[in-house]
Coordinates of N, CA and C in Angstrom, one line a residue:
T90 N 14.3 -82.6 -50.3 CA 15.0 -83.1 -49.1 C 16.0 -84.6 -50.2
S91 N 16.8 -84.5 -49.3 CA 17.7 -85.4 -50.0 C 17.1 -86.9 -50.2
A92 N 16.4 -87.3 -49.2 CA 15.4 -88.5 -49.1 C 14.1 -88.6 -50.2
E93 N 13.9 -87.7 -50.6 CA 12.5 -87.2 -51.6 C 13.3 -87.6 -52.8
L94 N 14.7 -86.9 -53.0 CA 15.7 -86.8 -54.4 C 15.8 -88.2 -54.5
K95 N 16.5 -89.1 -53.6 CA 16.8 -90.2 -53.8 C 15.7 -91.3 -54.1
E96 N 14.3 -91.0 -53.3 CA 13.3 -91.9 -53.7 C 13.0 -91.6 -55.6
S97 N 12.8 -90.2 -56.1 CA 12.5 -89.9 -57.1 C 13.4 -90.6 -58.0
Y98 N 14.7 -90.5 -57.8 CA 15.5 -91.3 -58.5 C 15.2 -92.7 -58.7
Q99 N 15.1 -92.9 -57.8 CA 14.8 -94.6 -57.5 C 13.6 -95.2 -58.5
K100 N 12.7 -94.2 -58.2 CA 11.3 -94.7 -59.3 C 11.7 -94.4 -60.8
I101 N 12.4 -93.4 -60.9 CA 13.0 -93.3 -62.6 C 13.6 -94.5 -62.9
T102 N 14.8 -94.9 -62.0 CA 15.3 -95.6 -62.7 C 14.9 -97.0 -62.8
D103 N 13.7 -97.5 -61.7 CA 13.0 -98.6 -61.9 C 12.3 -98.8 -63.3
N104 N 11.6 -97.5 -63.5 CA 10.8 -97.5 -64.6 C 11.6 -97.5 -65.7
L105 N 12.8 -97.2 -66.0 CA 13.8 -96.9 -67.1 C 14.1 -99.1 -67.4
T106 N 14.5 -99.3 -66.1 CA 14.8 -100.7 -65.9 C 13.7 -101.9 -66.5
Y107 N 12.6 -101.4 -66.4 CA 11.0 -102.0 -66.6 C 11.2 -102.0 -68.3
T108 N 11.2 -100.5 -68.3 CA 11.3 -100.2 -69.9 C 12.6 -101.1 -70.9
Q109 N 13.5 -101.1 -70.1 CA 14.6 -101.9 -70.7 C 14.1 -103.6 -71.0
T110 N 13.5 -104.0 -69.8 CA 13.2 -105.6 -70.1 C 12.1 -105.5 -71.1
V111 N 11.1 -104.6 -71.5 CA 9.9 -104.5 -72.6 C 10.7 -104.6 -74.0
Q112 N 11.8 -103.7 -73.9 CA 12.5 -103.4 -75.2 C 13.5 -104.8 -75.7
Q113 N 13.9 -105.1 -74.9 CA 14.7 -106.5 -74.8 C 13.6 -107.8 -75.6
A114 N 12.4 -108.0 -74.8 CA 11.6 -108.9 -75.4 C 11.1 -108.8 -76.7
I115 N 11.2 -107.6 -77.5 CA 10.9 -107.4 -78.9 C 12.0 -107.5 -79.9
L116 N 13.0 -107.3 -79.0 CA 14.2 -107.5 -80.1 C 14.7 -108.7 -80.5
P117 N 15.0 -109.2 -81.7 CA 15.2 -110.1 -82.1 C 16.5 -111.2 -81.6
R118 N 16.0 -112.3 -81.5 CA 17.1 -113.3 -81.0 C 18.4 -113.5 -82.0
P119 N 19.8 -113.3 -81.4 CA 21.0 -113.4 -82.4 C 20.6 -114.7 -83.7
E120 N 20.1 -115.9 -83.1 CA 20.0 -117.0 -84.1 C 19.1 -116.7 -85.1
A121 N 18.0 -115.9 -84.9 CA 16.7 -115.7 -85.9 C 17.4 -115.0 -87.1
L122 N 18.4 -114.1 -86.7 CA 19.1 -113.2 -88.0 C 20.3 -114.1 -88.5
N123 N 20.8 -114.8 -87.5 CA 22.1 -115.8 -88.2 C 21.6 -116.5 -89.3
S124 N 20.4 -117.6 -88.9 CA 20.0 -118.2 -89.7 C 19.2 -117.6 -90.8
A125 N 19.0 -116.4 -91.0 CA 18.1 -115.6 -91.8 C 18.9 -114.9 -92.6
F126 N 20.3 -114.4 -92.3 CA 21.3 -113.7 -93.4 C 23.1 -114.6 -92.8
S127 N 23.2 -114.7 -93.9 CA 24.4 -115.4 -93.8 C 25.5 -114.2 -93.7
D128 N 25.5 -112.7 -94.0 CA 26.2 -111.9 -94.1 C 25.7 -110.5 -93.4
H129 N 25.9 -110.1 -92.1 CA 25.0 -109.2 -91.8 C 25.8 -108.9 -90.1
F130 N 25.7 -107.7 -89.4 CA 26.1 -107.4 -88.6 C 25.1 -106.5 -87.9
V131 N 24.8 -106.1 -86.3 CA 24.0 -105.5 -85.6 C 25.0 -104.6 -84.7
I132 N 24.8 -103.4 -84.8 CA 25.1 -102.6 -83.6 C 24.1 -101.8 -82.9
F133 N 23.7 -102.2 -81.4 CA 23.1 -101.7 -80.9 C 23.8 -101.5 -79.2
M134 N 23.6 -100.1 -79.2 CA 24.3 -99.5 -78.1 C 23.3 -98.4 -77.4
P135 N 22.7 -98.8 -76.6 CA 22.0 -97.9 -76.0 C 22.6 -96.9 -75.1
K136 N 22.2 -95.4 -74.9 CA 23.2 -94.5 -74.6 C 22.9 -94.4 -73.1
D137 N 21.5 -94.8 -72.8 CA 21.4 -95.1 -71.4 C 20.7 -96.2 -71.5
I138 N 20.2 -96.5 -70.2 CA 19.4 -97.8 -69.7 C 18.7 -98.3 -71.1
V139 N 17.9 -97.4 -71.4 CA 16.9 -98.0 -72.6 C 17.5 -97.0 -74.1
S140 N 17.0 -97.8 -75.1 CA 17.2 -97.1 -76.0 C 16.3 -96.8 -76.9
G141 N 15.9 -95.5 -77.5 CA 14.9 -94.8 -78.3 C 14.5 -95.4 -79.9
D142 N 15.8 -96.0 -80.0 CA 15.6 -97.1 -81.5 C 15.5 -98.6 -81.0
F143 N 14.9 -99.1 -82.2 CA 15.2 -100.4 -82.1 C 15.0 -101.3 -83.3
Y144 N 15.2 -102.8 -83.4 CA 14.8 -103.6 -84.6 C 14.0 -104.8 -84.1
W145 N 13.5 -105.0 -85.4 CA 12.6 -106.5 -85.5 C 12.8 -106.9 -86.3
F146 N 12.4 -108.4 -86.2 CA 12.7 -109.3 -87.5 C 11.7 -110.7 -87.6
H147 N 11.1 -111.0 -88.7 CA 10.0 -111.7 -88.7 C 10.4 -112.3 -90.1
Q148 N 10.5 -113.9 -90.3 CA 10.6 -114.5 -91.5 C 9.6 -115.2 -91.5
T149 N 8.6 -115.4 -92.7 CA 7.9 -116.2 -93.5 C 8.5 -117.0 -94.4
P150 N 7.8 -118.1 -94.7 CA 8.4 -118.9 -96.0 C 8.2 -118.1 -97.4
Q151 N 7.8 -117.0 -97.1 CA 7.8 -116.3 -98.7 C 8.6 -114.8 -98.5
A152 N 8.9 -114.5 -97.3 CA 9.5 -113.4 -97.3 C 10.2 -113.2 -95.5
K153 N 11.6 -112.2 -95.7 CA 12.2 -112.0 -94.4 C 11.9 -110.4 -94.3
Y154 N 11.1 -110.0 -92.8 CA 10.9 -108.5 -92.9 C 11.7 -108.1 -91.6
L155 N 12.5 -106.8 -92.0 CA 13.6 -106.5 -91.1 C 13.1 -105.0 -90.8
V156 N 12.8 -104.5 -89.7 CA 12.4 -103.1 -89.3 C 13.3 -102.6 -88.3
V157 N 13.8 -101.3 -88.8 CA 14.5 -100.6 -87.9 C 14.0 -99.4 -87.7
A158 N 13.9 -99.0 -86.7 CA 13.3 -97.4 -86.4 C 13.7 -96.7 -85.1
D159 N 13.5 -95.6 -85.3 CA 13.8 -94.6 -84.2 C 12.5 -94.2 -83.7
C160 N 12.5 -94.2 -82.3 CA 11.3 -93.6 -81.7 C 11.5 -92.2 -80.9
T161 N 10.2 -91.8 -80.8 CA 10.5 -90.6 -80.0 C 10.2 -91.0 -78.2
G162 N 10.1 -90.4 -77.5 CA 9.8 -90.8 -76.3 C 10.7 -91.7 -75.3
H163 N 11.7 -91.5 -75.6 CA 13.0 -92.5 -75.0 C 12.7 -92.5 -73.3
G164 N 12.5 -93.6 -73.2 CA 12.6 -94.2 -71.6 C 11.4 -94.0 -71.1
V165 N 10.3 -93.7 -72.1 CA 8.9 -94.0 -71.4 C 8.3 -95.3 -71.7
S166 N 7.9 -95.5 -70.6 CA 7.6 -97.1 -70.7 C 6.3 -97.3 -71.4
G167 N 6.2 -98.5 -72.0 CA 5.0 -98.6 -72.7 C 3.5 -99.2 -72.0

C-alpha cells in the first residue's frame, strides 16, 4: 500500500541521514588540513545523502597521515 511504501522510504531515508552524521564526524575539519598543507584542495561531493568515499587526516610531530578511501556498502550505516 501507499502508506507502507511511505514508511519504508522514511526508514531508509532516516538510516541514510544517520549514516551521513557518522560519516561527517570522521571527516577532517578544514582547519586541520589548512594548517597542515599550504597548497591543497578537497572535492567531496556525495552523489546522494551519504558517500561511499571518505578521507581522514591525522598529524603527529613526526608525520602527516592522509587517507583517501573508496568503500563498498554505500549507504549502509556503521
